[in-house]
CSV table of C-alpha atoms in Angstrom, one decimal:
chain,number,residue,atom,x,y,z
N,26,MET,CA,61.0,102.5,110.4
N,27,THR,CA,61.3,101.8,114.1
N,28,HIS,CA,57.9,103.5,114.6
N,29,VAL,CA,56.3,101.4,111.9
N,30,LEU,CA,57.7,98.0,112.6
N,31,PRO,CA,57.1,95.9,115.7
N,32,PRO,CA,59.7,96.4,118.5
N,33,PHE,CA,63.3,95.3,118.0
N,34,GLY,CA,63.9,91.8,119.3
N,35,SER,CA,60.3,90.7,119.5
N,36,VAL,CA,59.0,87.8,117.5
N,37,ALA,CA,56.9,90.0,115.4
N,38,GLY,CA,59.8,92.4,114.9
N,39,GLU,CA,62.2,89.7,113.9
N,40,ALA,CA,59.7,88.3,111.4
N,41,ALA,CA,58.8,91.7,109.9
N,42,ARG,CA,62.4,92.7,109.4
N,43,GLY,CA,63.3,89.3,108.1
N,44,LEU,CA,60.6,89.5,105.5
N,45,LEU,CA,61.9,92.9,104.4
N,46,VAL,CA,65.5,91.6,104.1
N,47,VAL,CA,64.3,88.6,102.0
N,48,LEU,CA,62.3,90.8,99.7
N,49,ALA,CA,65.2,93.3,99.3
N,50,PHE,CA,67.7,90.5,98.5
N,51,TRP,CA,65.4,89.0,95.9
N,52,ALA,CA,64.9,92.4,94.4
N,53,ILE,CA,68.7,92.8,94.0
N,54,VAL,CA,69.1,89.4,92.3
N,55,ILE,CA,66.1,90.0,90.0
N,56,ALA,CA,67.5,93.5,89.1
N,57,ALA,CA,70.9,92.0,88.2
N,58,GLU,CA,69.3,89.3,86.1
N,59,VAL,CA,67.1,91.7,84.2
N,60,TRP,CA,70.1,94.0,83.6
N,61,HIS,CA,72.1,91.0,82.3
N,62,ARG,CA,69.3,89.9,79.9
N,63,ARG,CA,68.5,93.3,78.5
N,64,ALA,CA,71.8,95.2,78.4
N,65,HIS,CA,74.2,92.3,78.3
N,66,PRO,CA,76.9,93.9,80.5
N,67,PRO,CA,80.0,91.9,81.5
N,68,ILE,CA,79.0,89.2,84.0
N,69,GLU,CA,81.6,90.5,86.4
N,70,TRP,CA,79.5,93.7,86.7
N,71,THR,CA,76.2,92.0,87.5
N,72,ARG,CA,78.0,89.7,90.0
N,73,LYS,CA,79.5,92.7,91.7
N,74,LEU,CA,76.1,94.4,91.8
N,75,VAL,CA,74.7,91.5,93.8
N,76,HIS,CA,77.8,91.3,95.9
N,77,VAL,CA,78.0,94.9,96.8
N,78,SER,CA,74.2,95.5,97.2
N,79,GLY,CA,73.8,92.3,99.3
N,80,GLY,CA,76.8,93.2,101.4
N,81,LEU,CA,75.5,96.7,102.1
N,82,LEU,CA,72.2,95.2,103.1
N,83,ALA,CA,74.1,92.9,105.5
N,84,CYS,CA,75.7,95.9,107.1
N,85,ALA,CA,72.4,96.8,108.7
N,86,PHE,CA,71.9,93.3,110.3
N,87,PRO,CA,73.0,94.3,113.8
N,88,TRP,CA,70.3,97.0,113.8
N,89,LEU,CA,67.7,94.7,112.3
N,90,PHE,CA,68.0,91.4,114.1
N,91,ALA,CA,68.6,90.5,117.7
N,92,SER,CA,69.3,86.8,117.2
N,93,PRO,CA,71.6,84.8,115.0
N,94,GLY,CA,68.8,82.2,114.7
N,95,THR,CA,66.7,84.8,112.9
N,96,LEU,CA,69.5,85.6,110.5
N,97,LEU,CA,70.0,81.9,109.8
N,98,LEU,CA,66.3,81.5,108.9
N,99,VAL,CA,66.3,84.6,106.8
N,100,ALA,CA,69.4,83.3,104.9
N,101,ALA,CA,67.8,80.0,104.3
N,102,VAL,CA,64.6,81.5,102.9
N,103,ALA,CA,66.4,84.1,100.8
N,104,GLY,CA,69.2,81.8,99.5
N,105,ALA,CA,67.2,78.6,98.8
N,106,PRO,CA,65.9,79.8,95.4
N,107,VAL,CA,69.3,81.2,94.4
N,108,PHE,CA,71.1,77.9,95.2
N,109,VAL,CA,68.4,75.9,93.3
N,110,ALA,CA,69.0,78.2,90.3
N,111,ARG,CA,72.8,77.7,90.7
N,112,ALA,CA,72.4,73.9,90.7
N,113,ARG,CA,70.2,74.1,87.6
N,114,GLY,CA,72.5,76.4,85.7
N,115,GLY,CA,70.3,79.5,86.0
N,116,LEU,CA,71.0,83.1,87.1
N,117,ASN,CA,73.8,83.7,84.6
N,118,SER,CA,74.1,87.2,85.9
N,119,VAL,CA,75.6,85.8,89.1
N,120,PHE,CA,76.9,82.3,88.2
N,121,GLY,CA,77.8,82.6,84.5
N,122,VAL,CA,81.6,83.1,85.1
N,123,GLU,CA,84.2,80.9,83.5
N,124,ARG,CA,86.4,80.6,86.6
N,125,HIS,CA,85.6,78.1,89.3
N,126,SER,CA,84.5,80.0,92.4
N,127,PHE,CA,82.7,79.2,95.7
N,128,GLY,CA,82.6,82.9,96.6
N,129,ASP,CA,78.8,82.9,96.5
N,130,VAL,CA,78.9,80.2,99.2
N,131,TYR,CA,81.7,81.6,101.4
N,132,PHE,CA,80.3,85.1,101.5
N,133,PRO,CA,77.0,84.3,103.3
N,134,ILE,CA,78.9,82.0,105.7
N,135,ALA,CA,81.2,84.9,106.5
N,136,ILE,CA,78.3,87.3,107.0
N,137,PHE,CA,76.6,84.9,109.4
N,138,ALA,CA,79.8,84.2,111.3
N,139,LEU,CA,80.7,87.9,111.5
N,140,TYR,CA,77.2,88.7,112.8
N,141,THR,CA,77.3,86.0,115.4
N,142,ILE,CA,80.6,87.1,116.9
N,143,GLY,CA,80.5,90.8,116.1
N,144,ARG,CA,77.0,92.2,116.3
N,145,SER,CA,77.7,93.9,119.6
N,146,MET,CA,80.7,95.7,118.1
N,147,ARG,CA,78.7,97.4,115.4
N,148,VAL,CA,81.5,99.7,114.0
N,149,PHE,CA,83.9,96.8,113.8
N,150,TYR,CA,81.2,94.6,112.2
N,151,VAL,CA,80.5,97.2,109.4
N,152,VAL,CA,84.2,97.9,108.8
N,153,ALA,CA,85.1,94.3,108.5
N,154,LEU,CA,82.2,93.7,106.1
N,155,LEU,CA,83.0,96.7,103.9
N,156,THR,CA,86.5,95.5,103.4
N,157,MET,CA,85.1,92.6,101.4
N,158,VAL,CA,82.1,94.3,99.9
N,159,VAL,CA,83.6,97.5,98.6
N,160,SER,CA,87.3,96.9,98.4
N,161,ASP,CA,86.9,93.5,96.6
N,162,ALA,CA,84.4,94.9,94.1
N,163,LEU,CA,86.6,97.9,93.2
N,164,ALA,CA,89.7,95.8,92.9
N,165,ALA,CA,88.0,93.3,90.7
N,166,VAL,CA,86.4,95.8,88.3
N,167,LEU,CA,89.4,98.2,88.1
N,168,GLY,CA,92.0,95.5,88.1
N,169,ARG,CA,90.2,93.8,85.2
N,170,ALA,CA,89.9,97.1,83.2
N,171,TYR,CA,93.4,98.6,83.9
N,172,GLY,CA,95.5,95.7,85.2
N,173,LYS,CA,98.7,95.4,83.2
N,174,HIS,CA,101.0,93.6,85.6
N,175,ARG,CA,99.7,90.1,86.2
N,176,TYR,CA,100.6,87.4,88.7
N,177,ARG,CA,99.4,83.9,89.2
N,178,VAL,CA,97.6,82.4,92.2
N,179,THR,CA,97.4,78.7,91.5
N,180,HIS,CA,95.1,78.6,88.4
N,181,GLU,CA,93.9,82.2,88.7
N,182,GLN,CA,95.3,85.4,87.4
N,183,ARG,CA,95.4,88.7,89.5
N,184,SER,CA,96.9,92.1,88.8
N,185,LEU,CA,99.1,94.3,90.9
N,186,GLU,CA,96.9,97.2,90.0
N,187,GLY,CA,93.8,95.5,91.4
N,188,SER,CA,95.7,94.6,94.6
N,189,ALA,CA,96.8,98.2,95.0
N,190,VAL,CA,93.2,99.4,94.7
N,191,PHE,CA,92.2,96.9,97.3
N,192,LEU,CA,94.9,98.1,99.6
N,193,PHE,CA,94.1,101.8,99.3
N,194,THR,CA,90.3,101.3,99.5
N,195,THR,CA,90.6,99.1,102.6
N,196,PHE,CA,92.8,101.7,104.3
N,197,LEU,CA,90.1,104.4,103.8
N,198,LEU,CA,87.3,102.0,104.9
N,199,VAL,CA,89.1,101.2,108.1
N,200,HIS,CA,90.6,104.6,108.9
N,201,LEU,CA,87.5,106.8,108.5
N,202,PRO,CA,85.1,104.8,110.6
N,203,LEU,CA,87.6,104.4,113.4
N,204,LEU,CA,88.4,108.1,113.3
N,205,LEU,CA,84.8,109.2,113.2
N,206,PHE,CA,82.9,106.7,115.3
N,207,THR,CA,85.4,105.5,118.0
N,208,GLY,CA,87.5,107.2,120.6
N,209,LEU,CA,90.8,106.0,119.3
N,210,GLU,CA,93.7,108.5,118.8
N,211,ARG,CA,94.3,109.7,115.3
N,212,VAL,CA,97.7,108.1,115.1
N,213,THR,CA,96.3,104.8,116.3
N,214,CYS,CA,93.6,105.0,113.6
N,215,VAL,CA,96.2,105.6,110.9
N,216,LEU,CA,98.4,102.7,112.1
N,217,VAL,CA,95.6,100.2,112.6
N,218,ALA,CA,94.2,101.1,109.1
N,219,THR,CA,97.6,100.7,107.5
N,220,GLN,CA,98.3,97.4,109.1
N,221,ILE,CA,94.8,95.9,108.4
N,222,ALA,CA,94.9,97.1,104.8
N,223,LEU,CA,98.3,95.5,104.3
N,224,LEU,CA,97.2,92.2,105.9
N,225,VAL,CA,93.8,91.8,104.3
N,226,ALA,CA,95.1,92.9,100.9
N,227,SER,CA,97.6,90.0,101.3
N,228,PHE,CA,94.8,87.6,102.2
N,229,GLU,CA,92.9,88.8,99.1
N,230,ALA,CA,96.0,88.5,96.9
N,231,ILE,CA,96.4,84.8,97.7
N,232,GLY,CA,92.8,83.7,98.1
N,233,THR,CA,91.6,81.2,95.5
N,234,ASN,CA,88.2,79.9,94.5
N,235,GLY,CA,86.5,82.7,96.3
N,236,SER,CA,88.0,81.9,99.7
N,237,ASP,CA,88.9,85.5,100.2
N,238,ASN,CA,85.1,86.1,100.7
N,239,LEU,CA,85.4,84.1,103.9
N,240,PHE,CA,88.8,85.0,105.2
N,241,VAL,CA,89.0,88.7,104.5
N,242,PRO,CA,86.0,89.9,106.6
N,243,LEU,CA,86.7,87.5,109.4
N,244,GLY,CA,90.4,88.4,109.4
N,245,ALA,CA,89.6,92.1,109.3
N,246,TYR,CA,87.3,91.8,112.4
N,247,TYR,CA,89.9,89.7,114.3
N,248,LEU,CA,92.6,92.3,113.5
N,249,LEU,CA,90.4,95.1,114.6
N,250,MET,CA,89.8,93.4,118.0
N,251,LYS,CA,93.5,92.7,118.4
N,252,LEU,CA,95.1,95.9,117.2
N,253,THR,CA,92.8,98.5,118.7
N,254,ALA,CA,93.6,97.2,122.1
N,255,ARG,CA,97.3,98.0,121.7
N,256,PRO,CA,99.2,101.2,122.1
N,257,PRO,CA,100.3,103.0,118.9
N,258,GLU,CA,104.0,102.3,119.6
N,259,ALA,CA,103.3,98.5,119.6
N,260,ILE,CA,101.3,98.7,116.4
N,261,ALA,CA,104.1,100.7,114.8
N,262,VAL,CA,106.6,98.0,115.7
N,263,GLN,CA,104.3,95.3,114.3
N,264,LEU,CA,103.8,97.2,111.1
N,265,ALA,CA,107.5,97.9,110.6
N,266,VAL,CA,108.3,94.2,111.2
N,267,GLN,CA,105.6,93.1,108.7
N,268,LEU,CA,106.9,95.5,106.0
N,269,ALA,CA,110.5,94.2,106.6
N,270,ILE,CA,109.3,90.6,106.3
N,271,LEU,CA,107.4,91.3,103.2
N,272,LEU,CA,110.3,93.1,101.5
N,273,LEU,CA,112.7,90.3,102.5
N,274,THR,CA,110.5,87.5,101.1
N,275,LEU,CA,110.0,89.4,97.9
N,276,LEU,CA,113.7,89.9,97.6
N,277,VAL,CA,114.3,86.2,98.3
N,278,ALA,CA,111.7,85.3,95.7
N,279,ARG,CA,113.4,87.5,93.1
N,280,ARG,CA,117.0,86.4,93.9
N,281,THR,CA,116.4,82.6,94.2
N,282,ARG,CA,113.3,82.2,92.0
N,283,PHE,CA,112.1,79.7,94.7
N,284,PHE,CA,108.5,80.9,94.8
N,285,SER,CA,106.2,83.0,92.8
N,286,PHE,CA,104.8,86.4,93.8
N,287,SER,CA,101.8,84.8,95.5
N,288,GLY,CA,104.1,82.3,97.2
N,289,ALA,CA,106.2,85.2,98.6
N,290,ILE,CA,103.0,86.9,99.9
N,291,ALA,CA,101.9,83.6,101.6
N,292,ALA,CA,105.3,83.0,103.1
N,293,HIS,CA,105.4,86.5,104.5
N,294,LEU,CA,102.0,86.0,106.1
N,295,MET,CA,103.2,82.8,107.8
N,296,LEU,CA,106.4,84.4,109.1
N,297,TYR,CA,104.5,87.5,110.3
N,298,ALA,CA,101.9,85.3,112.1
N,299,ALA,CA,104.8,83.5,113.9
N,300,PHE,CA,106.3,86.9,115.0
N,301,SER,CA,103.0,88.6,115.9
N,302,LEU,CA,101.1,85.8,117.7
N,303,GLY,CA,103.9,83.7,119.0
N,304,GLY,CA,106.6,86.3,119.6
N,305,PRO,CA,109.9,87.2,117.9
N,306,PRO,CA,111.7,83.9,118.8
N,307,TRP,CA,108.9,82.0,117.0
N,308,ILE,CA,110.0,83.3,113.6
N,309,VAL,CA,113.3,81.3,113.9
N,310,ALA,CA,111.8,77.9,113.1
N,311,PRO,CA,109.9,78.9,109.9
N,312,ALA,CA,112.9,81.0,108.7
N,313,LEU,CA,115.1,77.9,109.1
N,314,ALA,CA,112.5,75.7,107.4
N,315,LEU,CA,112.2,78.2,104.5
N,316,SER,CA,116.0,78.4,104.1
N,317,ALA,CA,116.3,74.6,104.1
N,318,ALA,CA,113.6,74.3,101.5
N,319,ILE,CA,115.4,76.8,99.3
N,320,VAL,CA,118.7,75.0,99.6
N,321,LEU,CA,117.1,71.6,98.8
N,322,GLU,CA,115.4,73.1,95.8
N,323,GLN,CA,118.6,74.7,94.5
N,324,ARG,CA,120.4,71.3,94.8
N,325,ARG,CA,117.6,69.7,92.9
N,326,VAL,CA,117.7,72.3,90.2
N,327,ALA,CA,121.5,72.0,90.0
N,328,ARG,CA,121.3,68.3,89.7
N,329,MET,CA,118.7,68.4,86.9
N,330,ARG,CA,120.6,71.3,85.2
N,331,HIS,CA,117.8,73.5,84.3
N,332,ALA,CA,116.8,77.0,85.5
N,333,ALA,CA,114.6,77.5,88.5
N,334,SER,CA,110.9,78.1,87.6
N,335,ALA,CA,109.5,80.0,90.6
N,336,ASP,CA,106.7,77.5,90.7
N,337,HIS,CA,106.3,77.4,94.5
N,338,ASP,CA,103.1,79.3,94.8
N,339,VAL,CA,100.6,79.8,97.6
N,340,ALA,CA,99.4,76.2,97.5
N,341,VAL,CA,102.9,74.9,98.3
N,342,ILE,CA,103.3,77.3,101.2
N,343,PHE,CA,99.8,76.4,102.5
N,344,TYR,CA,100.4,72.6,102.5
N,345,VAL,CA,103.8,72.9,104.1
N,346,SER,CA,102.9,75.4,106.8
N,347,VAL,CA,99.1,75.0,107.5
N,348,VAL,CA,99.6,72.8,110.6
N,349,ALA,CA,102.3,75.2,112.0
N,350,VAL,CA,99.9,78.2,111.5
N,351,LEU,CA,97.1,76.4,113.3
N,352,LEU,CA,99.5,75.6,116.2
N,353,ILE,CA,100.5,79.3,116.4
N,354,PHE,CA,96.8,80.3,116.8
N,355,ALA,CA,96.3,77.5,119.3
N,356,ASP,CA,99.1,78.7,121.4
N,357,ASN,CA,98.0,82.3,121.3
N,358,THR,CA,94.4,81.3,122.2
N,359,PHE,CA,95.7,79.1,125.1
N,360,ALA,CA,97.5,82.0,126.7
N,361,THR,CA,94.3,84.0,126.9
N,362,MET,CA,91.8,81.3,127.8
N,363,VAL,CA,93.5,79.0,130.3
N,364,ARG,CA,94.1,79.7,133.9
N,365,GLY,CA,97.7,79.5,135.0
N,366,ALA,CA,98.9,79.3,131.3
N,367,ALA,CA,102.3,80.7,132.2
N,368,ARG,CA,103.0,77.6,134.4
N,369,ILE,CA,102.3,75.1,131.7
N,370,GLY,CA,105.1,74.4,129.1
N,371,GLY,CA,106.7,77.7,130.0
N,372,GLY,CA,103.5,79.5,128.8
N,373,HIS,CA,103.8,78.0,125.3
N,374,PRO,CA,102.7,74.4,125.4
N,375,PHE,CA,102.3,74.3,121.6
N,376,LEU,CA,105.9,75.4,120.8
N,377,ALA,CA,107.4,71.9,120.5
N,378,PRO,CA,104.6,70.6,118.2
N,379,TYR,CA,104.9,73.8,116.2
N,380,VAL,CA,108.6,73.4,115.7
N,381,GLY,CA,108.1,69.6,115.1
N,382,SER,CA,105.5,70.2,112.4
N,383,LEU,CA,107.9,72.5,110.5
N,384,ALA,CA,110.8,70.0,111.0
N,385,ALA,CA,108.5,67.2,109.7
N,386,ALA,CA,107.6,69.2,106.6
N,387,ILE,CA,111.3,69.7,105.7
N,388,ALA,CA,112.0,66.0,106.5
N,389,ILE,CA,109.3,65.0,104.0
N,390,VAL,CA,110.6,67.5,101.4
N,391,ALA,CA,114.1,66.1,101.9
N,392,TYR,CA,112.9,62.6,101.5
N,393,LEU,CA,111.3,63.5,98.1
N,394,GLY,CA,114.6,65.1,97.1
N,395,LEU,CA,116.6,62.0,98.1
N,396,GLU,CA,114.1,59.8,96.3
N,397,ALA,CA,114.6,61.7,93.0
N,398,SER,CA,118.4,61.9,93.4
N,399,PRO,CA,120.3,59.4,91.1
N,400,ARG,CA,123.1,59.1,93.7
N,401,VAL,CA,120.9,57.8,96.5
N,402,ARG,CA,117.7,56.6,95.1
N,403,HIS,CA,119.1,53.0,95.0
N,404,ARG,CA,119.5,53.0,98.8
N,405,PRO,CA,116.8,51.4,101.0
N,406,ALA,CA,113.7,53.5,101.8
N,407,ALA,CA,114.6,53.2,105.5
N,408,TRP,CA,118.0,54.8,104.9
N,409,ARG,CA,116.4,57.7,103.0
N,410,ALA,CA,113.8,58.1,105.7
N,411,LEU,CA,116.4,58.2,108.4
N,412,ALA,CA,118.6,60.6,106.5
N,413,SER,CA,115.7,63.0,105.7
N,414,GLY,CA,114.5,62.9,109.3
N,415,VAL,CA,117.9,63.9,110.5
N,416,ILE,CA,118.0,66.7,107.9
N,417,GLY,CA,114.5,68.1,108.9
N,418,PHE,CA,114.9,67.8,112.6
N,419,GLY,CA,118.6,68.8,112.6
N,420,VAL,CA,118.1,72.0,110.6
N,421,VAL,CA,114.9,73.3,112.2
N,422,ALA,CA,114.6,72.0,115.8
N,423,PRO,CA,117.8,72.9,117.6
N,424,LEU,CA,117.7,76.6,117.0
N,425,GLY,CA,113.9,76.7,116.6
N,426,LEU,CA,113.5,75.4,120.2
N,427,TRP,CA,116.5,77.1,121.7
N,428,ALA,CA,115.4,80.6,120.6
N,429,PRO,CA,112.2,80.8,122.7
N,430,ARG,CA,113.5,78.6,125.5
N,431,SER,CA,110.0,78.3,127.0
N,432,GLY,CA,110.0,75.0,128.9
N,433,ASP,CA,111.9,71.8,129.7
N,434,VAL,CA,114.4,71.6,126.8
N,435,GLY,CA,114.6,67.8,126.9
N,436,ILE,CA,110.8,67.4,126.7
N,437,GLU,CA,110.6,70.0,123.9
N,438,TYR,CA,113.2,68.2,121.8
N,439,ALA,CA,111.6,64.8,122.5
N,440,SER,CA,108.2,65.9,121.5
N,441,SER,CA,109.4,67.6,118.3
N,442,ALA,CA,111.4,64.5,117.4
N,443,LEU,CA,108.4,62.2,118.0
N,444,LEU,CA,106.2,64.4,115.8
N,445,CYS,CA,108.8,64.6,113.1
N,446,ALA,CA,109.3,60.8,113.0
N,447,ALA,CA,105.6,60.1,113.1
N,448,SER,CA,104.8,62.5,110.3
N,449,LEU,CA,107.4,61.0,108.0
N,450,LEU,CA,106.2,57.4,108.7
N,451,LEU,CA,102.6,58.5,108.1
N,452,PHE,CA,103.6,60.2,104.8
N,453,LEU,CA,105.3,57.0,103.6
N,454,ALA,CA,102.3,54.9,104.6
N,455,LEU,CA,99.8,57.2,102.8
N,456,ARG,CA,101.9,57.1,99.6
N,457,SER,CA,102.2,53.4,99.8
N,458,ARG,CA,98.5,52.8,100.6
N,459,PHE,CA,97.1,55.4,98.2
N,460,PRO,CA,99.5,55.8,95.3
N,461,ARG,CA,99.0,58.8,93.0
N,462,PRO,CA,100.8,59.8,89.7
N,463,PRO,CA,103.7,62.2,90.3
N,464,GLY,CA,103.3,65.8,89.5
N,465,THR,CA,99.6,65.9,90.5
N,466,GLY,CA,100.1,67.7,93.9
N,467,TRP,CA,99.2,64.7,96.0
N,468,SER,CA,102.6,64.6,97.6
N,469,LEU,CA,101.9,68.0,99.2
N,470,ARG,CA,98.4,66.9,100.3
N,471,TYR,CA,99.8,63.8,101.9
N,472,LEU,CA,102.5,65.9,103.5
N,473,ALA,CA,99.9,68.2,105.2
N,474,LEU,CA,97.6,65.3,106.1
N,475,ALA,CA,100.5,63.3,107.6
N,476,VAL,CA,101.8,66.2,109.7
N,477,LEU,CA,98.2,67.0,110.9
N,478,ALA,CA,97.5,63.4,111.9
N,479,ALA,CA,100.9,63.0,113.6
N,480,THR,CA,100.3,66.3,115.5
N,481,LEU,CA,96.9,65.2,116.7
N,482,ALA,CA,98.3,61.8,117.7
N,483,THR,CA,101.3,63.1,119.6
N,484,LEU,CA,99.7,66.1,121.3
N,485,PRO,CA,98.2,64.1,124.2
N,486,ILE,CA,101.7,62.6,124.9
N,487,HIS,CA,103.3,66.0,124.8
N,488,PHE,CA,100.7,67.4,127.1
N,489,ARG,CA,101.2,64.6,129.6
N,490,TRP,CA,105.0,65.1,129.5
N,491,ILE,CA,104.7,68.9,130.3
N,492,GLY,CA,102.0,68.3,132.9
N,493,ALA,CA,99.1,70.0,131.2
N,494,ALA,CA,96.5,67.5,132.2
N,495,ASP,CA,94.5,69.8,134.5
N,496,TRP,CA,93.6,72.8,132.3
N,497,THR,CA,91.0,75.3,133.6
N,498,LEU,CA,89.3,77.8,131.3
N,499,ARG,CA,89.1,81.3,132.4
């Protein structure tokens, strides 16, 4: 093909290859629609035909296109008729599923983002894409056909058998290319493949509304970049810690019935992110927050005299910890992109906001518990707010900040306390200004929004206190 088409990277070459990709994608969609109308197979099969064929076509993009701009134009031309059909209720071979999914939107976004950041690392690009293209398709088809052990992810149902297929397939898709096309040691290839398979299988297990189509390939690429640069001994330690955290959260879920299976998977990912990206001491604060949440829930259950229902699923974990996870990534990125990072905030300027965000979440959970308690609901709102603030900050912050000991202790405590108080006040203001019926999930949304807004508002103050005004990017 290279002798027939114009040179790679030229305007004519980009146009010719773009036209071929558009025609190939349309042929895939038309073939799926014809198959659907003539043979009437399950819609999941025709969807996966488009998903897998389109994904395999996308694997060739680094060899076809030299510019992300070309790919963006090709995606617009190829996708426009498909999205028009989606809006008009057509293409039942792709969109005729009962469940509500945006996977067909997330997947092209993931491909474009992956190409933009990873086209120069072609092996990693292909491996990351295949984890979504092949593993997801096999897990969906085999899980639907043979899945007997079901678990709930918000309003969706998954099977342990499908997740196991995803895990095993991803291991092979990562291990074999690394072994055959890179210079990594064999033991490193095995360890990297095992860890990535476990992590992205966890992402896939808790993804809802097709969001796994976005997070799985991008997460796989990120992990490939991070893990392949480490010695095998370090990867083995990370893998052992992740397995220990996973087993512990599953055991806690079984013993306490605090969260569902998907909630346990989400909690283990949050705890492992704290350990892996922040460092071992960073796991103290979320562990304390989780313990406090379990105790508060058990007291609520005992007060209401009914059995625990294990209804804390991935959505609950997400809303409670999303800001903390963002701050973990911010701190990890700061250490690699800012000159003299070790001199600012003890090298971890986001530690205090991170601990404060978790303390704030527990304070808000405690407030909701006090509000529902017959013994204290008659007390003024200011009293309940003060008591819940003391609970959240007192349980999470002292040990959560003491364990890492990264900077000025007084400043760290003051910043965390400020964020905790601001979050609680913003939460109460949101509920007062925009009341919603109880039991609709809005309290969790307000919790996440209040903690996020308070974090953004207090970060400049915190940075000024720790002397981080003159950052310089590397």
